[in-house]
PDB file of N, CA and C in Angstrom:
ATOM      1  N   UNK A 154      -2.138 -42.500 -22.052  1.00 71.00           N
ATOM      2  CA  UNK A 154      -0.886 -42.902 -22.653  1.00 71.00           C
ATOM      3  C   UNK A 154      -0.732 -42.152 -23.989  1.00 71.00           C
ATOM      4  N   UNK A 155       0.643 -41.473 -24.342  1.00 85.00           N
ATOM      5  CA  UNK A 155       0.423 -40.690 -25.319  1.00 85.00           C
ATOM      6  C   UNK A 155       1.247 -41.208 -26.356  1.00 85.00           C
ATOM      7  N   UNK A 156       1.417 -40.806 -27.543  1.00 85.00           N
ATOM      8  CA  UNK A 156       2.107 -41.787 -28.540  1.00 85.00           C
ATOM      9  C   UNK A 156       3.619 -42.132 -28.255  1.00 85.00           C
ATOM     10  N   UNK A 157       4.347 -41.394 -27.509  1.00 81.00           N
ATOM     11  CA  UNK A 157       5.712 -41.698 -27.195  1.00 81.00           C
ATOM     12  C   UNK A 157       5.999 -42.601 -26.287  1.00 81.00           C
ATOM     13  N   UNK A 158       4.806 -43.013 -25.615  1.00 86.00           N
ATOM     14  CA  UNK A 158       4.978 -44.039 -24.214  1.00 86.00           C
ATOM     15  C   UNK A 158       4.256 -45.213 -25.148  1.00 86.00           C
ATOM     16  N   UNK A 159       3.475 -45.053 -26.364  1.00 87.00           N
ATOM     17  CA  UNK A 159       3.141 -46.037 -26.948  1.00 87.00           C
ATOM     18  C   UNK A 159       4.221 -46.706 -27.868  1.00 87.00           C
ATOM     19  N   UNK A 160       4.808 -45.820 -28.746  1.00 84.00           N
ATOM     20  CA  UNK A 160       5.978 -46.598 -29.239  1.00 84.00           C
ATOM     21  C   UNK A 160       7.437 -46.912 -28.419  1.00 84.00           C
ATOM     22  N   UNK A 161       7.382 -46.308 -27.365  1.00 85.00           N
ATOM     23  CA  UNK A 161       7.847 -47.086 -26.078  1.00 85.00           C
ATOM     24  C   UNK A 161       7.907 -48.422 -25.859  1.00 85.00           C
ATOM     25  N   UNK A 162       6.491 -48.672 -25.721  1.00 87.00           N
ATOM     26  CA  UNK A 162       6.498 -50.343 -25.328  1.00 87.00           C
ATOM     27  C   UNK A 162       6.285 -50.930 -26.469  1.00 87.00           C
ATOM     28  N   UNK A 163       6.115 -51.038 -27.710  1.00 88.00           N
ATOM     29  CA  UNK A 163       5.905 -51.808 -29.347  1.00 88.00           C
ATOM     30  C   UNK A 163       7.731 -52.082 -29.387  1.00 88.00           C
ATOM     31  N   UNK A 164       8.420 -51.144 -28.753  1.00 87.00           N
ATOM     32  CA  UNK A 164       9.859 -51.134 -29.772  1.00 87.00           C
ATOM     33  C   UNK A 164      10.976 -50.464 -28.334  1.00 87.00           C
ATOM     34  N   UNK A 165      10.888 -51.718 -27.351  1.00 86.00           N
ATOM     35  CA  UNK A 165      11.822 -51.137 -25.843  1.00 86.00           C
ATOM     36  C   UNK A 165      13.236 -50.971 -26.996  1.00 86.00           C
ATOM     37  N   UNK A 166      13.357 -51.167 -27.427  1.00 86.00           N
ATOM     38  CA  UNK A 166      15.125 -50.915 -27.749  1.00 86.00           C
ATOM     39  C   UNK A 166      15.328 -50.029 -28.554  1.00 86.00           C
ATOM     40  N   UNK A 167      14.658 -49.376 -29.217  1.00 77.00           N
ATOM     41  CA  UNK A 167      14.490 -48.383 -29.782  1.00 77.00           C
ATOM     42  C   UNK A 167      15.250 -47.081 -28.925  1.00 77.00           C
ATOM     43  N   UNK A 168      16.168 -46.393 -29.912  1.00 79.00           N
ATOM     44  CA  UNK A 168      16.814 -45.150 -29.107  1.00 79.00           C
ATOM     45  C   UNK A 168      16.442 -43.468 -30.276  1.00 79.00           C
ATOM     46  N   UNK A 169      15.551 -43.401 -29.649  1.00 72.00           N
ATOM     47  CA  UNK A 169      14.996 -42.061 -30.505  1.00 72.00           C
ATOM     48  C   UNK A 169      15.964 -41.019 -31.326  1.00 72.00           C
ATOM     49  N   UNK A 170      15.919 -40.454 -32.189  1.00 76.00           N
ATOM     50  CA  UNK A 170      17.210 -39.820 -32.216  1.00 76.00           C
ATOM     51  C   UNK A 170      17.117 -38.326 -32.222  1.00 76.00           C
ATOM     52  N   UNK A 171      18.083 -37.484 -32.078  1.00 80.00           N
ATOM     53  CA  UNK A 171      18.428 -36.043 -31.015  1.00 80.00           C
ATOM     54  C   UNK A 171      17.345 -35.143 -32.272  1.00 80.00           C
ATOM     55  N   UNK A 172      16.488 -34.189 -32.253  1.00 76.00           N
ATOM     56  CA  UNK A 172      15.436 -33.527 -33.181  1.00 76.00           C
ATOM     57  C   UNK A 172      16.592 -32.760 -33.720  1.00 76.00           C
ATOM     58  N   UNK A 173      16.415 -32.302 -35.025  1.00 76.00           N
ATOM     59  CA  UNK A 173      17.080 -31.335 -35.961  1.00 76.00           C
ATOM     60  C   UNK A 173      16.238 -30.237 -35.643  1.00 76.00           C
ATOM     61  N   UNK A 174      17.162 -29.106 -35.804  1.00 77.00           N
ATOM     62  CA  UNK A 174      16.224 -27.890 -35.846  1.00 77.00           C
ATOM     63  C   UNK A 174      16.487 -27.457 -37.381  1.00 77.00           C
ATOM     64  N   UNK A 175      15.253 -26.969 -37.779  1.00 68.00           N
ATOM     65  CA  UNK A 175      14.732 -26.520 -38.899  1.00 68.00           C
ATOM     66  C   UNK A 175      14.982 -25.384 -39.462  1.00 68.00           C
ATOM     67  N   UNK A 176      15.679 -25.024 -40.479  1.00 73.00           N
ATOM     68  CA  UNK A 176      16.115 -23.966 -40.870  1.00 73.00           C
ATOM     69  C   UNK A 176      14.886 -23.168 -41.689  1.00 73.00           C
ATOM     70  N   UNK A 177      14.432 -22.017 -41.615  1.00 72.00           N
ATOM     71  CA  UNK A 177      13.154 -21.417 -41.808  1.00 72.00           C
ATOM     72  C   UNK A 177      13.331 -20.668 -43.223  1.00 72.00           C
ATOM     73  N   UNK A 178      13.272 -20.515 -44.188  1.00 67.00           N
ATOM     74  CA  UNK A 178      13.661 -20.045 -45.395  1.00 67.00           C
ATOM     75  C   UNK A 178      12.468 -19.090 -45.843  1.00 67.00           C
ATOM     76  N   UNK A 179      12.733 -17.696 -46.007  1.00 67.00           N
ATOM     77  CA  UNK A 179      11.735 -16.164 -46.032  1.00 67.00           C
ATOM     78  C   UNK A 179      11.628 -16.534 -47.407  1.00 67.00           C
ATOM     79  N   UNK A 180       9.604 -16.808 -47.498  1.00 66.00           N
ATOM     80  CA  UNK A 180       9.393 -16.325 -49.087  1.00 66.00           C
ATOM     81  C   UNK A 180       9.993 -15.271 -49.681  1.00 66.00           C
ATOM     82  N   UNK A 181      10.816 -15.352 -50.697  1.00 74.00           N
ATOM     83  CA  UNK A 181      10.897 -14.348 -51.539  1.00 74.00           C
ATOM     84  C   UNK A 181       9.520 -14.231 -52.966  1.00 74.00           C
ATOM     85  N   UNK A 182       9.234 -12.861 -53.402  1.00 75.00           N
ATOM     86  CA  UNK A 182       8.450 -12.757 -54.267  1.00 75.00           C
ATOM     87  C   UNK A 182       9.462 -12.694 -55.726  1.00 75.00           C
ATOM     88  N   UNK A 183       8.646 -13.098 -56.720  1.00 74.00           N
ATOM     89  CA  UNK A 183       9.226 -12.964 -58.000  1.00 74.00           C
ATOM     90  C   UNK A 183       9.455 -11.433 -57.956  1.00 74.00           C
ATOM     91  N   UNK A 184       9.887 -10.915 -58.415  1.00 77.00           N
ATOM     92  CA  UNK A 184      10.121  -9.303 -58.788  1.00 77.00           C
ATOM     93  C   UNK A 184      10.157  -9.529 -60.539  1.00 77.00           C
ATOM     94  N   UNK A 185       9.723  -9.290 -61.118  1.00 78.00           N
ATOM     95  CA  UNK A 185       9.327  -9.097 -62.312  1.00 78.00           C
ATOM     96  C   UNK A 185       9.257  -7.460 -63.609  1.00 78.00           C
ATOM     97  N   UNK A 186      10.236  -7.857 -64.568  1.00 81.00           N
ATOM     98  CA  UNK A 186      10.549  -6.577 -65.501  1.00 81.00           C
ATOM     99  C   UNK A 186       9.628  -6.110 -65.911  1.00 81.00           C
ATOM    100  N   UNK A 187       8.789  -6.463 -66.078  1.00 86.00           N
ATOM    101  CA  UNK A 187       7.507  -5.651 -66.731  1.00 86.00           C
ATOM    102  C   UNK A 187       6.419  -4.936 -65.200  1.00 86.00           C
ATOM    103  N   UNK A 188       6.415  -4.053 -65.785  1.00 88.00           N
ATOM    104  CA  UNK A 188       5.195  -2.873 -64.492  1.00 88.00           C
ATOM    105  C   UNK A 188       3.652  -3.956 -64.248  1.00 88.00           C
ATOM    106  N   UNK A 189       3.580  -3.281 -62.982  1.00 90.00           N
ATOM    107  CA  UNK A 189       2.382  -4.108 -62.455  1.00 90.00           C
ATOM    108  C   UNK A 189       1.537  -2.494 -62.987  1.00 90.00           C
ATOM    109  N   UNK A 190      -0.177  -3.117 -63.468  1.00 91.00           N
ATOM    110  CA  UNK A 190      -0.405  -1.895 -63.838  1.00 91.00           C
ATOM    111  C   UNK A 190      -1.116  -1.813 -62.205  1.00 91.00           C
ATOM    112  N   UNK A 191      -1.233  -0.380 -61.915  1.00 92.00           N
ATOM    113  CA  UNK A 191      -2.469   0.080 -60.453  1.00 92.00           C
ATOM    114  C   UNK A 191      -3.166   1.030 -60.949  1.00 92.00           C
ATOM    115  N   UNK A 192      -4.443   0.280 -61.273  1.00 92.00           N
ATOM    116  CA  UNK A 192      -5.748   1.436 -61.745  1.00 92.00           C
ATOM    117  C   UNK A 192      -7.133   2.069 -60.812  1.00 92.00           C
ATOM    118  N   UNK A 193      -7.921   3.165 -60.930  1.00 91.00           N
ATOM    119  CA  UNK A 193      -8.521   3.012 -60.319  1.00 91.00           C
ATOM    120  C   UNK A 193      -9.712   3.197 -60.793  1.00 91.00           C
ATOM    121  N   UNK A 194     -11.083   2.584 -60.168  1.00 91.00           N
ATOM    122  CA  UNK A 194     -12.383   2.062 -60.350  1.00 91.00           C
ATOM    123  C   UNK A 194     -13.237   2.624 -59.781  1.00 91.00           C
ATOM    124  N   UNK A 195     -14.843   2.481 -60.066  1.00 91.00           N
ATOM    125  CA  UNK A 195     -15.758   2.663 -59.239  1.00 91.00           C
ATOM    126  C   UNK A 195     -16.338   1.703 -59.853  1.00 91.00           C
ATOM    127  N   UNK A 196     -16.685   0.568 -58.492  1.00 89.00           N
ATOM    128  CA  UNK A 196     -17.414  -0.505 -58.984  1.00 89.00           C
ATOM    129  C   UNK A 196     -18.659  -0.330 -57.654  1.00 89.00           C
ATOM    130  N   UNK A 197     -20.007  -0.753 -58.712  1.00 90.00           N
ATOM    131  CA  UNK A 197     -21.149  -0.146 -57.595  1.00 90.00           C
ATOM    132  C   UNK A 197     -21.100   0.987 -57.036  1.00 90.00           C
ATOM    133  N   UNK A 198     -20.435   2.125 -57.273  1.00 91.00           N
ATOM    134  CA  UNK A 198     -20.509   3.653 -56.946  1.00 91.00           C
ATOM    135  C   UNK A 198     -19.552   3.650 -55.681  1.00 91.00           C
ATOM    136  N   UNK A 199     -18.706   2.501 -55.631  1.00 92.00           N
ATOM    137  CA  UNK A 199     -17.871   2.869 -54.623  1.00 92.00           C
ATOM    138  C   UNK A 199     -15.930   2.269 -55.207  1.00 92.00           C
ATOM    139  N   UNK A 200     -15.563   3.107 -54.505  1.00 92.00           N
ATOM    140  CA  UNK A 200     -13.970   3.259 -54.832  1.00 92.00           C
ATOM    141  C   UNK A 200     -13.127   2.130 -54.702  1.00 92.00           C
ATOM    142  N   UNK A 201     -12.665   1.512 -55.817  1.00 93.00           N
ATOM    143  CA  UNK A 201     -11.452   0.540 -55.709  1.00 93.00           C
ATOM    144  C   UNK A 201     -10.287   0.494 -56.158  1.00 93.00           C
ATOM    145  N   UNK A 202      -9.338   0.251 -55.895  1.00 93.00           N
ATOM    146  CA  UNK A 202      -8.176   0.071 -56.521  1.00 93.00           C
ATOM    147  C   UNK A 202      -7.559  -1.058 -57.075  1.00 93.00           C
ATOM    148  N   UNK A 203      -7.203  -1.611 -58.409  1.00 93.00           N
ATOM    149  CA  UNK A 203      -7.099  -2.686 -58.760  1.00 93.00           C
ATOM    150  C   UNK A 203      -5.674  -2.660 -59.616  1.00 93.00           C
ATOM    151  N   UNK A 204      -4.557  -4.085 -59.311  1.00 93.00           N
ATOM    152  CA  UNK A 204      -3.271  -4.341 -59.187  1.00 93.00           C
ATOM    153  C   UNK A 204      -3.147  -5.507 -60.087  1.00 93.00           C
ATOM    154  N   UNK A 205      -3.296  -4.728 -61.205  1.00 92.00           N
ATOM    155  CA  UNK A 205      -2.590  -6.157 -62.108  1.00 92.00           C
ATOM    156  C   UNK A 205      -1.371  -6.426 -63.051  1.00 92.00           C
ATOM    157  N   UNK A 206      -1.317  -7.900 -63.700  1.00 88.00           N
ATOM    158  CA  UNK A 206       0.106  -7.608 -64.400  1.00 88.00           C
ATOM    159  C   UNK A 206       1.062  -8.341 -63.883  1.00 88.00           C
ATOM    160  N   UNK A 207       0.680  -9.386 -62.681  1.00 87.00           N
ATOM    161  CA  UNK A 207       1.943 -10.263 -61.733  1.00 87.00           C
ATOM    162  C   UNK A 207       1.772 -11.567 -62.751  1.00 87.00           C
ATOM    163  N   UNK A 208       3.319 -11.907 -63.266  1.00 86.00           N
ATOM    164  CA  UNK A 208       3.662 -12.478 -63.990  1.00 86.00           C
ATOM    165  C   UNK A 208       3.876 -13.933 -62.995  1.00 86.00           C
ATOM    166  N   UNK A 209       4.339 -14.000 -61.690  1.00 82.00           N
ATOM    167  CA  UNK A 209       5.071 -14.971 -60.846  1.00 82.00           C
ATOM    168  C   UNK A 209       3.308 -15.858 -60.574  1.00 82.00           C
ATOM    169  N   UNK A 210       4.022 -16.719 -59.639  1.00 85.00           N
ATOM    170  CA  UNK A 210       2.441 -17.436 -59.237  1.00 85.00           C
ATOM    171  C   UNK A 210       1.718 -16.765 -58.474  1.00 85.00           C
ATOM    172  N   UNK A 211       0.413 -17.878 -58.493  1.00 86.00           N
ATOM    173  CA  UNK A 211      -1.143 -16.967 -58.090  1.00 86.00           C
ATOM    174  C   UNK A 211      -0.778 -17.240 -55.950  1.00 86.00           C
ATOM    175  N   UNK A 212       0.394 -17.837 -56.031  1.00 88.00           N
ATOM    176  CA  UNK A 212       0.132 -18.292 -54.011  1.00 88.00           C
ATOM    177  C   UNK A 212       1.275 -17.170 -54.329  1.00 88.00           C
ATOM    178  N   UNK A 213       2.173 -16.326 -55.175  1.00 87.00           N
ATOM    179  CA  UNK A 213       3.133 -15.198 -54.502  1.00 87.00           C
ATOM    180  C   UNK A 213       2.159 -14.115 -54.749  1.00 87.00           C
ATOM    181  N   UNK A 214       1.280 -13.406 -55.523  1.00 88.00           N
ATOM    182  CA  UNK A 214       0.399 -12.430 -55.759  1.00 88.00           C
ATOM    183  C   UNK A 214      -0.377 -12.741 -54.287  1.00 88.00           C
ATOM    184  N   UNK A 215      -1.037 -13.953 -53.993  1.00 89.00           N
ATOM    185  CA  UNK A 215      -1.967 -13.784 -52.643  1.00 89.00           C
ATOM    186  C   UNK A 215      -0.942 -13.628 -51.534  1.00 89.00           C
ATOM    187  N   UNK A 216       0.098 -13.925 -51.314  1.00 89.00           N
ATOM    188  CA  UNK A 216       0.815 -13.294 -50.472  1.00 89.00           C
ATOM    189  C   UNK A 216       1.357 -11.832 -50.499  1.00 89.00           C
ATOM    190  N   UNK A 217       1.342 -11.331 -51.744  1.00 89.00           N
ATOM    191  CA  UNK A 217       1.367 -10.075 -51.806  1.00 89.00           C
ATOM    192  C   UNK A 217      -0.026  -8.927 -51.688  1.00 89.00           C
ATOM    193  N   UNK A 218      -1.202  -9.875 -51.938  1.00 91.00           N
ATOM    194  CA  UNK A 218      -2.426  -9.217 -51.427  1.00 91.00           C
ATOM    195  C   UNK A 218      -2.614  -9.073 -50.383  1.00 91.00           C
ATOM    196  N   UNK A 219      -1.971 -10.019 -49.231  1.00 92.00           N
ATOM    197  CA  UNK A 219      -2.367 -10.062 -47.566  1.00 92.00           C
ATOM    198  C   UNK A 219      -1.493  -9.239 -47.540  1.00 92.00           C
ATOM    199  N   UNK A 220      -0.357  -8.733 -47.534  1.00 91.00           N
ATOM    200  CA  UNK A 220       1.026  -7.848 -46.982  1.00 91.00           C
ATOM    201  C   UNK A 220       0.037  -6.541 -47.607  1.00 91.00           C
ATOM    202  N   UNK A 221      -0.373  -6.308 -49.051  1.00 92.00           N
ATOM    203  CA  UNK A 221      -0.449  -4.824 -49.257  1.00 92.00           C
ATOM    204  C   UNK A 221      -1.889  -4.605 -48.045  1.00 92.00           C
ATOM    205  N   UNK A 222      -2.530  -5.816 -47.849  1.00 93.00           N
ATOM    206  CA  UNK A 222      -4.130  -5.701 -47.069  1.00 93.00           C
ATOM    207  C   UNK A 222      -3.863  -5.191 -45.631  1.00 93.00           C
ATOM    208  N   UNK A 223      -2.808  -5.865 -44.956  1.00 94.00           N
ATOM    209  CA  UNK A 223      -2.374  -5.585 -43.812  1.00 94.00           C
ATOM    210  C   UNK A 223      -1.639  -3.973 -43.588  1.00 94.00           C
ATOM    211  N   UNK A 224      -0.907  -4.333 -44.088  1.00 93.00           N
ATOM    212  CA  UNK A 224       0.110  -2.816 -44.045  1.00 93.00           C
ATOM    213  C   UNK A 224      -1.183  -1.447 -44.130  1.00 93.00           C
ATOM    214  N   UNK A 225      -1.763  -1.696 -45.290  1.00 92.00           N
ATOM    215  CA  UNK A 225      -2.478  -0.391 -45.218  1.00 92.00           C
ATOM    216  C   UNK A 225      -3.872  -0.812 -44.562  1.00 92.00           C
ATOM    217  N   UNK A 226      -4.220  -1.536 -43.924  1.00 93.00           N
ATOM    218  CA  UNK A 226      -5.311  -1.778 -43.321  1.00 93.00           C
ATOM    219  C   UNK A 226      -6.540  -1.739 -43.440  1.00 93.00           C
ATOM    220  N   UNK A 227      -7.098  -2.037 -44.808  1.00 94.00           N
ATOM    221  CA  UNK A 227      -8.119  -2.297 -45.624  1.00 94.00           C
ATOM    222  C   UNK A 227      -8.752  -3.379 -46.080  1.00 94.00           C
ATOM    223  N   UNK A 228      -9.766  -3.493 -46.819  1.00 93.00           N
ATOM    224  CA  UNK A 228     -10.401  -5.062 -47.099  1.00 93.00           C
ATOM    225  C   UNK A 228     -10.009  -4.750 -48.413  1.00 93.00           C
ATOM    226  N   UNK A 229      -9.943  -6.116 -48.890  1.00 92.00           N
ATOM    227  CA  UNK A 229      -9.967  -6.383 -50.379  1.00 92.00           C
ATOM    228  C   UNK A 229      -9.988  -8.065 -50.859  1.00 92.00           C
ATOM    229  N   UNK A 230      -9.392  -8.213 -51.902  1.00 91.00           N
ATOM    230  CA  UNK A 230      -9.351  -9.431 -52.148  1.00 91.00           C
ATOM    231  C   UNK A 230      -8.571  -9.753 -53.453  1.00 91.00           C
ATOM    232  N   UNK A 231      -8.415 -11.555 -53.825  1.00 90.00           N
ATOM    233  CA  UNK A 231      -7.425 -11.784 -54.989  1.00 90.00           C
ATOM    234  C   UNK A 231      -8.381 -12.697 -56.007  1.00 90.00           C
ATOM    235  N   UNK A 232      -9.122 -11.978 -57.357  1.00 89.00           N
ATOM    236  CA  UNK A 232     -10.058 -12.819 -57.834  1.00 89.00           C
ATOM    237  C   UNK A 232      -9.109 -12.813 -59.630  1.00 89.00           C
ATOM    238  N   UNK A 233      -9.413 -13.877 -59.847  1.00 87.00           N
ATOM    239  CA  UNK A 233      -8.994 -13.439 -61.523  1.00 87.00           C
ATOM    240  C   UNK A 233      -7.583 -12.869 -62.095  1.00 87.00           C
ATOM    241  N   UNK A 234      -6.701 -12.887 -60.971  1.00 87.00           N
ATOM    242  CA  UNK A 234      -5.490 -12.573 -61.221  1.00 87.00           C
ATOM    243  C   UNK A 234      -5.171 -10.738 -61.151  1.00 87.00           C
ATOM    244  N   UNK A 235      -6.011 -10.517 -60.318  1.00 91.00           N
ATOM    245  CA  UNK A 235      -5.934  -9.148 -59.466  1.00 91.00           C
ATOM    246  C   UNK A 235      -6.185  -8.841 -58.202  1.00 91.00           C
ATOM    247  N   UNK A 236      -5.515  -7.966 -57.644  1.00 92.00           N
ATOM    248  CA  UNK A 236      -5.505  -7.898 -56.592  1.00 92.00           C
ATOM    249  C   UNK A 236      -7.042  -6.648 -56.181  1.00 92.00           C
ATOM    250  N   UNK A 237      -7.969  -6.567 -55.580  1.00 93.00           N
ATOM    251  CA  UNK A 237      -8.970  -5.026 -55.281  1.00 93.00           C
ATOM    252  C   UNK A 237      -9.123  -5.195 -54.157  1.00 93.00           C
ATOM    253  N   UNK A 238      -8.459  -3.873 -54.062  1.00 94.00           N
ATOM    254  CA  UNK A 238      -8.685  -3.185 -52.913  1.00 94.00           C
ATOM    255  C   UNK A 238      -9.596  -2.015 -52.876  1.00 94.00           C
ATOM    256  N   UNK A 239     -10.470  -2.314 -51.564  1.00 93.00           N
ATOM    257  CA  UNK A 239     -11.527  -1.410 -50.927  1.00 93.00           C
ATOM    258  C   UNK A 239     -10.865   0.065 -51.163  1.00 93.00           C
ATOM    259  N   UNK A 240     -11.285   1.165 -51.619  1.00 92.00           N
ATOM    260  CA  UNK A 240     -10.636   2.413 -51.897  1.00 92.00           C
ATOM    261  C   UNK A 240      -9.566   2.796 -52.742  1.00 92.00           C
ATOM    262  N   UNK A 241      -9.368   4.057 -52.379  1.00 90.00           N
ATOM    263  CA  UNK A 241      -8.012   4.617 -53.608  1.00 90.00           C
ATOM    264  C   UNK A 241      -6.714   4.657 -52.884  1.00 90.00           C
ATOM    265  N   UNK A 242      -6.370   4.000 -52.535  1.00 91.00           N
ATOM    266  CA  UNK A 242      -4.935   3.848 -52.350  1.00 91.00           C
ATOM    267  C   UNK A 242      -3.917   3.693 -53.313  1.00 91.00           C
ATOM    268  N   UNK A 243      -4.030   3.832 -54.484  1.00 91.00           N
ATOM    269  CA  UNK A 243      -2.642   3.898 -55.485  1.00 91.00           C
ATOM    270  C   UNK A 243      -1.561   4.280 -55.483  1.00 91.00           C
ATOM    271  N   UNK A 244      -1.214   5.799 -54.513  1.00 91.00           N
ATOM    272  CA  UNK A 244      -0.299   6.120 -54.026  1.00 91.00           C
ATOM    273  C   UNK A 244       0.523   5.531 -53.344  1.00 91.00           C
ATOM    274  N   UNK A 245      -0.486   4.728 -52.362  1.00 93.00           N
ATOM    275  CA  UNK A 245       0.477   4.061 -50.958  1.00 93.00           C
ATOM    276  C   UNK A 245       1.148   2.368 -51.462  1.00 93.00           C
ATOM    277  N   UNK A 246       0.425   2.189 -52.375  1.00 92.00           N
ATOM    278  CA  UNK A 246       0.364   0.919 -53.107  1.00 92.00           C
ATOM    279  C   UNK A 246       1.492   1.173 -53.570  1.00 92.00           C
ATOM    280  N   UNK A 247       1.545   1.904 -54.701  1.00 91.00           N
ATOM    281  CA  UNK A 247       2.338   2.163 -55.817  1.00 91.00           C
ATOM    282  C   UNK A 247       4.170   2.093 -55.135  1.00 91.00           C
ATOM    283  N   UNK A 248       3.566   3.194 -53.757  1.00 93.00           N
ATOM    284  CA  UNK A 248       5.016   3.257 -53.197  1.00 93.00           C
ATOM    285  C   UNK A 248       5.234   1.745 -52.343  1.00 93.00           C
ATOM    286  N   UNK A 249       4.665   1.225 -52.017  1.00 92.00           N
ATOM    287  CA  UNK A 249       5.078   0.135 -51.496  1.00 92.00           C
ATOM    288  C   UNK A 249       5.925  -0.869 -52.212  1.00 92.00           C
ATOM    289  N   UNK A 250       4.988  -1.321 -53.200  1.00 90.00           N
ATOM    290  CA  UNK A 250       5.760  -1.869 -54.621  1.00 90.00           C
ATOM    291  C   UNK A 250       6.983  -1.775 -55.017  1.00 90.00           C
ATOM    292  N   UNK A 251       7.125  -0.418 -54.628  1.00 91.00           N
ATOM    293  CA  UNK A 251       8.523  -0.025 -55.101  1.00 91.00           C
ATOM    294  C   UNK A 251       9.605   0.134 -54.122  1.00 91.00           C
ATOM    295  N   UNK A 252       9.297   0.504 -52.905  1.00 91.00           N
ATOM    296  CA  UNK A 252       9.812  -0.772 -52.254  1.00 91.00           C
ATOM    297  C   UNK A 252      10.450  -1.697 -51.930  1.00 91.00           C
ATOM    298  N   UNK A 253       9.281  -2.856 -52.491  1.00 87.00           N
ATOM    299  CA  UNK A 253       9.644  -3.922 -52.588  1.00 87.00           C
ATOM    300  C   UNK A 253      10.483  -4.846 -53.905  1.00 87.00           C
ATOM    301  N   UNK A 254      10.685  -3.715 -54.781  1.00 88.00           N
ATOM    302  CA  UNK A 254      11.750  -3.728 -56.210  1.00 88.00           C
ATOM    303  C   UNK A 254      10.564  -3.796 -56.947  1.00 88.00           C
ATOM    304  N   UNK A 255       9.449  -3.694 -57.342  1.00 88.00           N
ATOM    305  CA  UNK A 255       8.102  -3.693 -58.289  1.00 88.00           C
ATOM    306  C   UNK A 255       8.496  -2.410 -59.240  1.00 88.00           C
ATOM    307  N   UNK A 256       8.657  -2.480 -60.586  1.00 90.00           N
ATOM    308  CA  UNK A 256       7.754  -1.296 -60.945  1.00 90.00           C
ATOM    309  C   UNK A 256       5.977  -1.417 -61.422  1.00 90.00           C
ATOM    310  N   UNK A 257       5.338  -0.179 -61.531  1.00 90.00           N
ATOM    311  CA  UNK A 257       4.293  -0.056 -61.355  1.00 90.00           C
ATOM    312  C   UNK A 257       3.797   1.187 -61.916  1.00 90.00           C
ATOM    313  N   UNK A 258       3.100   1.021 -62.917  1.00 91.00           N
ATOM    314  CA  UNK A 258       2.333   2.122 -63.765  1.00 91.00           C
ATOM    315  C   UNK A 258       0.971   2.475 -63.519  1.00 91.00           C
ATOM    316  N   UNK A 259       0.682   4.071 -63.310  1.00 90.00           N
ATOM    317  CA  UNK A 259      -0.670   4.480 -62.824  1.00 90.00           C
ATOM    318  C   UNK A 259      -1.357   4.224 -63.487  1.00 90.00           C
ATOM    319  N   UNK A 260      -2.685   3.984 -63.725  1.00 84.00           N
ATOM    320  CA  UNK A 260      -3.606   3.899 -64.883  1.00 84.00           C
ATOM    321  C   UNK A 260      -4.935   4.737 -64.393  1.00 84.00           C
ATOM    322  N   UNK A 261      -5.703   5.631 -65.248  1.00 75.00           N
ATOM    323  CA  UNK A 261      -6.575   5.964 -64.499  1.00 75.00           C
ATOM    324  C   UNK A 261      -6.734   7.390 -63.861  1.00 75.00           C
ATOM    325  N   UNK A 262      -7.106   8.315 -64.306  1.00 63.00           N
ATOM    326  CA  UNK A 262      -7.284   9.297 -62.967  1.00 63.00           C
ATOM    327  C   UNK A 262      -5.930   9.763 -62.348  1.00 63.00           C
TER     328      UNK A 262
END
């Protein structure tokens, strides 16, 4: 017996009513006047790229860490209010950003 045949018999007169459908609303990201800086690193003798400078919240930056992680298909992660990514991608970064309405200043190399 599953819960609809259970509140079935608690409440026979009961007339359920027709489901709403849900209107789905697309995160938008802050876009922000001041440049995100994109620098690049060698941490432990190996290559990273690191994205900081996001003024908006820390759940729109981690959604912007999974989109830049995915798209270019790399590991990285969101610690401390930066984004590092595995390698030098600054280029592809940089252009993405922009894009997505970001500006974004090289730092670095």
């Amino acid at each position: 017996m599953d819960l609809q045949d259970q509140l079935k018999h608690l409440f026979p007169d009961h007339q359920p009513l027709p489901d709403e459908p849900v209107e789905e609303v697309a995160h938008e990201l802050y876009v922000q006047k001041e440049p995100m800086i994109c620098k690049y690193e060698k941490r432990k003798g190996k290559a990273t790229t690191i994205i900081e400078g996001y003024e908006g919240t820390d759940e729109d930056f981690k959604i912007l860490a999974k989109e830049i992680k995915t798209k270019l298909s790399v590991g990285g992660t969101f610690k401390e209010g930066a984004i590092i990514i595995q390698g030098d991608y600054r280029d592809k970064i940089m252009t993405l950003l922009k894009e997505k309405g970001f500006k974004t200043k090289r730092v670095g190399g």
